[in-house]
Amino acid sequence: MTLAAPNTIILSVNTNISRPQKYYIRILSLGIGILVVLLGIFASISYGAADIPIAKIVTAFTNYDDSTEHIIIRSMRLPRTLIASMVGASLAVAGALMQGLTQNPLASPGILGINAGAALAVVVMVFGFGTSTPALITLVAFLGALIAALAVYYLGSLGQGGATPLNLTVGGAALTALLSSITTGVLVLSERTLEEVRFWLAGSIAGRDFNLFLTVLPWMIVGLLTAFALSRQMNVLSLGESVATGLGQQTGSIKLATALSVVILAGSAVALAGPIGFVGLVVPHLARKVMGVDYRWILPCAAVFGADLLIWADLAARWLIRPQELPVGVMTALLGAPFLLYLVRWRVKRG
């Protein structure tokens, strides 16, 4: 069984629609996504254990004082919302790049082991050295993501036919299981480490260190800008490596730049919020459904939709068992797991 390219899984916009109409539909869809992000930001800042009037929310930004309400908004809810939006955007764009690079509709930072590698690296660091600086946490997460990505590619290359989409998926699943088992073993050996990282490991943006966010934010921006700059090359690469080479593309350089962008985005997201799964799997398919197969539109749309998904998933995680809350990774898994089963079932039916 050979997995089809991601561009063949989701139907693009109706081919009977003219080019100007497609353009307006894309602009409208992106605008609606941005509007949903803004509404989510407002809802996230407004909603919480403490009921804060809208007037207080406005004055927290226009006439700040040291009142409890203003402190809650500026030091807790606003950072949490910003982290959710950037983590969601980073994971979604990383997933879109991985699916385009590997021509694998099941590719995502969670399924191909990159999140697990970054998480294990951070857990090992905490186990060995205790709590560390935000810069070191970020660096360790990057290294873990990079090593995991190289390991998955190596494992996928060992199978018959080389690094095919199916081989990469199997290799990624095997590596994810291995790394997750090692992470569990480390946590069993060290109760101190477990106490420090257990909520983070489930994927959570609650109580994240804002200094860590400020350290990671430039890397996220670099990763996103790199991804957007590669959108034209991704369009050509999606036609097949032989076609891309024939059109004069330096496929090796493009693949390297794309892989580095994925590592930066996934490593940053894991350093901030832990290994949140399924955002990088679900959102790129939704973006293709709306935008078609042009990566110049898919990547910005994935960034906006990813921010939408994580902001609203975090709101749901806060609301379900109020006054307690669930890790946001639990909410994304509730959505993503059925979608993954749908993709696998769809492929089996197609043979």
Short mmCIF file of C-alpha atoms in Angstrom, two decimals:
data_model
loop_
_atom_site.label_atom_id
_atom_site.label_comp_id
_atom_site.label_asym_id
_atom_site.label_seq_id
_atom_site.Cartn_x
_atom_site.Cartn_y
_atom_site.Cartn_z
CA MET A 1 0.00 0.00 0.00
CA THR A 2 1.38 3.43 -0.95
CA LEU A 3 0.19 6.58 0.71
CA ALA A 4 -0.92 9.25 -1.70
CA ALA A 5 0.41 12.74 -1.67
CA PRO A 6 -1.48 15.05 0.69
CA ASN A 7 -2.65 17.15 -2.22
CA THR A 8 -4.73 14.18 -3.44
CA ILE A 9 -6.49 13.54 -0.15
CA ILE A 10 -8.54 16.69 0.18
CA LEU A 11 -10.56 18.00 -2.74
CA SER A 12 -9.49 21.45 -3.76
CA VAL A 13 -11.89 24.28 -4.45
CA ASN A 14 -14.39 23.46 -7.20
CA THR A 15 -12.64 23.64 -10.57
CA ASN A 16 -15.73 25.30 -12.09
CA ILE A 17 -15.02 28.38 -9.99
CA SER A 18 -13.10 31.03 -11.91
CA ARG A 19 -9.68 32.26 -10.80
CA PRO A 20 -10.94 35.64 -9.42
CA GLN A 21 -13.69 33.82 -7.51
CA LYS A 22 -11.13 31.42 -6.04
CA TYR A 23 -9.01 34.38 -4.98
CA TYR A 24 -11.92 36.09 -3.23
CA ILE A 25 -12.95 32.85 -1.54
CA ARG A 26 -9.43 32.41 -0.21
CA ILE A 27 -9.24 36.00 1.04
CA LEU A 28 -12.67 35.66 2.67
CA SER A 29 -11.71 32.37 4.34
CA LEU A 30 -8.47 33.83 5.66
CA GLY A 31 -10.32 36.91 6.91
CA ILE A 32 -12.88 34.77 8.73
CA GLY A 33 -10.07 32.75 10.29
CA ILE A 34 -8.38 35.93 11.54
CA LEU A 35 -11.69 37.18 12.92
CA VAL A 36 -12.14 33.88 14.81
CA VAL A 37 -8.62 34.32 16.23
CA LEU A 38 -9.48 37.82 17.48
CA LEU A 39 -12.74 36.58 19.00
CA GLY A 40 -10.84 33.72 20.63
CA ILE A 41 -8.27 36.12 22.07
CA PHE A 42 -11.04 38.28 23.55
CA ALA A 43 -12.86 35.22 24.95
CA SER A 44 -9.64 33.80 26.40
CA ILE A 45 -8.81 37.07 28.14
CA SER A 46 -12.38 37.45 29.41
CA TYR A 47 -13.00 33.91 30.62
CA GLY A 48 -11.50 32.36 33.74
CA ALA A 49 -12.01 31.40 37.36
CA ALA A 50 -12.37 35.07 38.26
CA ASP A 51 -15.23 36.97 36.63
CA ILE A 52 -13.87 40.26 35.30
CA PRO A 53 -16.16 42.89 33.71
CA ILE A 54 -15.45 43.98 30.16
CA ALA A 55 -14.76 47.52 31.38
CA LYS A 56 -11.94 46.20 33.56
CA ILE A 57 -10.49 44.30 30.61
CA VAL A 58 -10.41 47.48 28.53
CA THR A 59 -8.82 49.58 31.27
CA ALA A 60 -6.16 46.89 31.82
CA PHE A 61 -4.73 47.96 28.45
CA THR A 62 -5.66 51.64 28.43
CA ASN A 63 -5.23 52.67 32.07
CA TYR A 64 -3.28 49.95 33.88
CA ASP A 65 -3.05 49.95 37.67
CA ASP A 66 -2.05 47.36 40.27
CA SER A 67 -5.55 46.02 40.86
CA THR A 68 -6.04 42.27 41.06
CA GLU A 69 -8.11 42.18 37.88
CA HIS A 70 -5.49 44.02 35.86
CA ILE A 71 -2.70 41.80 37.15
CA ILE A 72 -4.67 38.67 36.23
CA ILE A 73 -5.30 39.96 32.72
CA ARG A 74 -1.82 41.28 31.96
CA SER A 75 0.31 38.62 33.71
CA MET A 76 -1.80 35.46 33.28
CA ARG A 77 -4.52 35.52 30.64
CA LEU A 78 -2.85 37.61 27.94
CA PRO A 79 0.44 35.62 27.99
CA ARG A 80 -1.53 32.37 27.95
CA THR A 81 -3.52 33.50 24.93
CA LEU A 82 -0.43 34.66 23.03
CA ILE A 83 1.31 31.35 23.75
CA ALA A 84 -1.73 29.37 22.53
CA SER A 85 -1.90 31.31 19.27
CA MET A 86 1.81 31.01 18.47
CA VAL A 87 2.09 27.35 19.46
CA GLY A 88 -0.98 26.48 17.37
CA ALA A 89 0.34 28.38 14.36
CA SER A 90 3.81 26.82 14.66
CA LEU A 91 2.56 23.24 14.93
CA ALA A 92 0.12 23.65 12.06
CA VAL A 93 2.70 25.14 9.68
CA ALA A 94 5.25 22.49 10.70
CA GLY A 95 2.69 19.79 9.89
CA ALA A 96 1.88 21.34 6.50
CA LEU A 97 5.59 21.48 5.63
CA MET A 98 6.14 17.87 6.69
CA GLN A 99 3.19 16.61 4.66
CA GLY A 100 4.40 18.48 1.61
CA LEU A 101 8.05 17.48 2.05
CA THR A 102 7.41 13.76 2.58
CA GLN A 103 4.30 13.55 0.33
CA ASN A 104 2.71 11.81 3.31
CA PRO A 105 -0.83 12.77 4.44
CA LEU A 106 -0.17 11.26 7.89
CA ALA A 107 2.97 13.31 8.56
CA SER A 108 2.99 15.65 11.54
CA PRO A 109 5.45 16.54 14.32
CA GLY A 110 3.57 14.26 16.70
CA ILE A 111 3.25 11.18 14.51
CA LEU A 112 6.78 11.26 13.07
CA GLY A 113 8.45 11.46 16.47
CA ILE A 114 9.70 15.06 16.44
CA ASN A 115 7.54 16.12 19.40
CA ALA A 116 8.56 12.98 21.31
CA GLY A 117 12.25 13.69 20.67
CA ALA A 118 12.00 17.27 21.89
CA ALA A 119 10.00 16.17 24.95
CA LEU A 120 12.49 13.46 25.89
CA ALA A 121 15.38 15.89 25.59
CA VAL A 122 13.70 18.38 27.94
CA VAL A 123 12.76 15.64 30.44
CA VAL A 124 16.31 14.29 30.47
CA MET A 125 17.63 17.80 31.05
CA VAL A 126 15.25 18.36 33.97
CA PHE A 127 16.16 14.93 35.36
CA GLY A 128 19.87 15.63 35.18
CA PHE A 129 20.10 19.32 35.99
CA GLY A 130 16.80 20.41 37.46
CA THR A 131 15.00 23.54 36.30
CA SER A 132 17.10 25.48 33.83
CA THR A 133 17.10 28.77 31.94
CA PRO A 134 14.57 29.43 29.16
CA ALA A 135 17.37 29.67 26.58
CA LEU A 136 18.76 26.24 27.54
CA ILE A 137 15.31 24.64 27.52
CA THR A 138 14.76 25.99 23.99
CA LEU A 139 18.16 24.78 22.78
CA VAL A 140 17.64 21.30 24.24
CA ALA A 141 14.17 21.04 22.66
CA PHE A 142 15.65 21.99 19.27
CA LEU A 143 18.38 19.37 19.58
CA GLY A 144 15.89 16.68 20.58
CA ALA A 145 13.62 17.54 17.64
CA LEU A 146 16.56 17.54 15.21
CA ILE A 147 17.93 14.19 16.39
CA ALA A 148 14.45 12.63 16.21
CA ALA A 149 13.92 13.97 12.66
CA LEU A 150 17.25 12.52 11.50
CA ALA A 151 16.49 9.21 13.19
CA VAL A 152 13.06 8.93 11.51
CA TYR A 153 14.56 9.66 8.11
CA TYR A 154 17.27 7.04 8.70
CA LEU A 155 14.76 4.42 9.85
CA GLY A 156 12.48 5.19 6.89
CA SER A 157 15.41 4.82 4.49
CA LEU A 158 16.12 1.28 5.70
CA GLY A 159 12.85 -0.11 4.36
CA GLN A 160 12.25 -1.44 0.87
CA GLY A 161 12.08 1.42 -1.61
CA GLY A 162 13.87 3.92 0.63
CA ALA A 163 12.24 6.80 2.48
CA THR A 164 8.71 6.32 1.13
CA PRO A 165 5.71 7.88 2.90
CA LEU A 166 4.75 4.50 4.35
CA ASN A 167 8.29 3.75 5.58
CA LEU A 168 8.55 7.18 7.19
CA THR A 169 5.20 6.72 8.92
CA VAL A 170 6.15 3.29 10.28
CA GLY A 171 9.59 4.53 11.34
CA GLY A 172 8.07 7.58 13.01
CA ALA A 173 5.50 5.51 14.89
CA ALA A 174 8.19 3.10 16.10
CA LEU A 175 10.48 5.93 17.20
CA THR A 176 7.64 7.76 18.95
CA ALA A 177 6.82 4.60 20.92
CA LEU A 178 10.48 4.12 21.86
CA LEU A 179 11.07 7.71 22.92
CA SER A 180 7.80 7.83 24.87
CA SER A 181 8.79 4.64 26.71
CA ILE A 182 12.17 6.10 27.63
CA THR A 183 10.48 9.29 28.83
CA THR A 184 8.13 7.24 30.99
CA GLY A 185 11.08 5.30 32.41
CA VAL A 186 12.87 8.51 33.38
CA LEU A 187 9.74 9.81 35.10
CA VAL A 188 9.31 6.53 37.00
CA LEU A 189 12.87 6.82 38.29
CA SER A 190 12.51 10.43 39.40
CA GLU A 191 9.44 11.63 41.25
CA ARG A 192 10.90 15.15 41.30
CA THR A 193 11.08 15.23 37.52
CA LEU A 194 7.54 13.85 37.26
CA GLU A 195 6.20 16.61 39.53
CA GLU A 196 7.89 19.28 37.44
CA VAL A 197 6.85 18.12 33.99
CA ARG A 198 3.72 15.95 34.30
CA PHE A 199 1.25 18.68 33.28
CA TRP A 200 3.61 19.96 30.58
CA LEU A 201 4.00 16.45 29.12
CA ALA A 202 0.25 16.21 28.54
CA GLY A 203 0.46 19.40 26.48
CA SER A 204 -0.47 22.48 28.46
CA ILE A 205 -0.20 26.24 28.17
CA ALA A 206 -1.39 26.92 31.72
CA GLY A 207 1.13 28.76 33.85
CA ARG A 208 3.79 28.87 31.14
CA ASP A 209 6.79 31.05 31.83
CA PHE A 210 6.38 34.30 29.88
CA ASN A 211 10.16 34.76 29.82
CA LEU A 212 10.41 31.41 28.04
CA PHE A 213 7.83 32.63 25.54
CA LEU A 214 9.86 35.78 24.87
CA THR A 215 12.96 33.60 24.37
CA VAL A 216 11.20 31.24 21.96
CA LEU A 217 9.14 33.86 20.08
CA PRO A 218 11.98 35.06 17.77
CA TRP A 219 12.65 31.44 16.77
CA MET A 220 8.97 30.89 16.00
CA ILE A 221 8.92 34.02 13.84
CA VAL A 222 12.05 32.88 11.99
CA GLY A 223 10.52 29.44 11.43
CA LEU A 224 7.25 30.88 10.13
CA LEU A 225 8.93 33.42 7.84
CA THR A 226 11.20 30.69 6.46
CA ALA A 227 8.18 28.50 5.79
CA PHE A 228 6.33 31.29 3.98
CA ALA A 229 9.43 32.07 1.92
CA LEU A 230 9.56 28.42 0.80
CA SER A 231 5.93 28.29 -0.35
CA ARG A 232 6.68 28.63 -4.07
CA GLN A 233 9.37 25.97 -3.91
CA MET A 234 6.99 23.68 -2.02
CA ASN A 235 4.50 24.02 -4.89
CA VAL A 236 7.11 22.82 -7.36
CA LEU A 237 8.41 20.09 -5.03
CA SER A 238 4.89 18.71 -4.60
CA LEU A 239 4.90 17.84 -8.31
CA GLY A 240 7.64 15.28 -7.66
CA GLU A 241 11.38 15.50 -7.18
CA SER A 242 12.20 14.65 -10.79
CA VAL A 243 9.86 17.36 -12.08
CA ALA A 244 11.23 19.89 -9.59
CA THR A 245 14.80 19.08 -10.63
CA GLY A 246 13.85 19.42 -14.28
CA LEU A 247 12.44 22.87 -13.56
CA GLY A 248 15.77 23.95 -12.08
CA GLN A 249 14.94 23.64 -8.37
CA GLN A 250 17.76 22.88 -5.96
CA THR A 251 15.75 20.16 -4.25
CA GLY A 252 18.44 19.30 -1.72
CA SER A 253 18.68 22.88 -0.45
CA ILE A 254 14.89 23.23 -0.37
CA LYS A 255 14.46 20.03 1.62
CA LEU A 256 17.17 21.08 4.09
CA ALA A 257 15.64 24.53 4.62
CA THR A 258 12.18 22.99 5.02
CA ALA A 259 13.43 20.42 7.53
CA LEU A 260 15.19 23.13 9.56
CA SER A 261 12.00 25.20 9.60
CA VAL A 262 10.04 22.17 10.86
CA VAL A 263 12.60 21.52 13.61
CA ILE A 264 12.57 25.17 14.71
CA LEU A 265 8.76 25.37 14.79
CA ALA A 266 8.18 22.01 16.47
CA GLY A 267 11.04 22.44 18.94
CA SER A 268 9.81 25.90 19.93
CA ALA A 269 6.25 24.69 20.41
CA VAL A 270 7.31 21.71 22.55
CA ALA A 271 9.64 23.87 24.66
CA LEU A 272 6.71 26.16 25.44
CA ALA A 273 3.72 23.87 25.79
CA GLY A 274 4.88 20.28 25.75
CA PRO A 275 4.13 17.68 23.06
CA ILE A 276 0.66 18.79 21.92
CA GLY A 277 -0.53 16.30 19.35
CA PHE A 278 -2.72 16.33 16.24
CA VAL A 279 -2.66 20.09 15.53
CA GLY A 280 -0.01 19.49 12.88
CA LEU A 281 -2.07 16.63 11.42
CA VAL A 282 -5.59 18.06 11.31
CA VAL A 283 -5.07 21.72 10.45
CA PRO A 284 -3.09 21.29 7.19
CA HIS A 285 -5.88 19.11 5.75
CA LEU A 286 -8.46 21.76 6.67
CA ALA A 287 -6.27 24.41 5.06
CA ARG A 288 -6.07 22.38 1.82
CA LYS A 289 -9.81 21.87 1.85
CA VAL A 290 -10.30 25.63 1.86
CA MET A 291 -7.30 26.86 -0.13
CA GLY A 292 -6.64 24.10 -2.65
CA VAL A 293 -3.10 22.92 -3.35
CA ASP A 294 -1.17 26.22 -3.49
CA TYR A 295 1.27 26.43 -0.56
CA ARG A 296 1.35 30.22 -0.85
CA TRP A 297 -2.18 30.05 0.59
CA ILE A 298 -1.98 26.79 2.54
CA LEU A 299 0.79 27.91 4.91
CA PRO A 300 -0.75 31.25 6.02
CA CYS A 301 -4.13 29.56 6.31
CA ALA A 302 -2.62 26.75 8.40
CA ALA A 303 -1.02 29.33 10.72
CA VAL A 304 -4.35 31.11 11.27
CA PHE A 305 -6.39 27.91 11.63
CA GLY A 306 -3.78 26.45 14.01
CA ALA A 307 -4.04 29.51 16.24
CA ASP A 308 -7.85 29.21 16.09
CA LEU A 309 -7.79 25.56 17.08
CA LEU A 310 -5.48 25.90 20.07
CA ILE A 311 -7.07 29.05 21.49
CA TRP A 312 -10.56 27.55 21.41
CA ALA A 313 -9.34 24.13 22.56
CA ASP A 314 -7.76 25.85 25.56
CA LEU A 315 -11.04 27.59 26.31
CA ALA A 316 -12.84 24.25 26.18
CA ALA A 317 -10.22 22.70 28.46
CA ARG A 318 -10.88 25.45 31.01
CA TRP A 319 -14.65 25.13 30.76
CA LEU A 320 -15.30 21.37 30.84
CA ILE A 321 -14.43 20.67 34.49
CA ARG A 322 -14.48 24.19 35.87
CA PRO A 323 -13.00 25.35 38.28
CA GLN A 324 -10.30 22.80 37.39
CA GLU A 325 -8.99 22.44 33.87
CA LEU A 326 -7.69 19.84 31.48
CA PRO A 327 -4.40 20.04 29.58
CA VAL A 328 -5.09 21.45 26.14
CA GLY A 329 -3.34 18.40 24.66
CA VAL A 330 -6.26 16.28 25.84
CA MET A 331 -8.70 18.43 23.89
CA THR A 332 -6.67 18.31 20.67
CA ALA A 333 -6.39 14.52 21.03
CA LEU A 334 -10.17 14.22 21.34
CA LEU A 335 -10.46 15.97 17.98
CA GLY A 336 -7.39 14.57 16.26
CA ALA A 337 -7.63 10.86 17.08
CA PRO A 338 -10.91 10.32 15.17
CA PHE A 339 -9.49 12.33 12.26
CA LEU A 340 -6.41 10.09 12.17
CA LEU A 341 -8.62 6.99 12.11
CA TYR A 342 -10.60 8.54 9.26
CA LEU A 343 -7.42 9.13 7.23
CA VAL A 344 -6.20 5.57 7.77
CA ARG A 345 -9.62 4.11 6.92
CA TRP A 346 -9.81 6.30 3.82
CA ARG A 347 -6.44 5.00 2.61
CA VAL A 348 -7.39 1.37 3.25
CA LYS A 349 -10.57 1.78 1.21
CA ARG A 350 -8.59 3.27 -1.67
CA GLY A 351 -6.13 0.36 -1.51
#
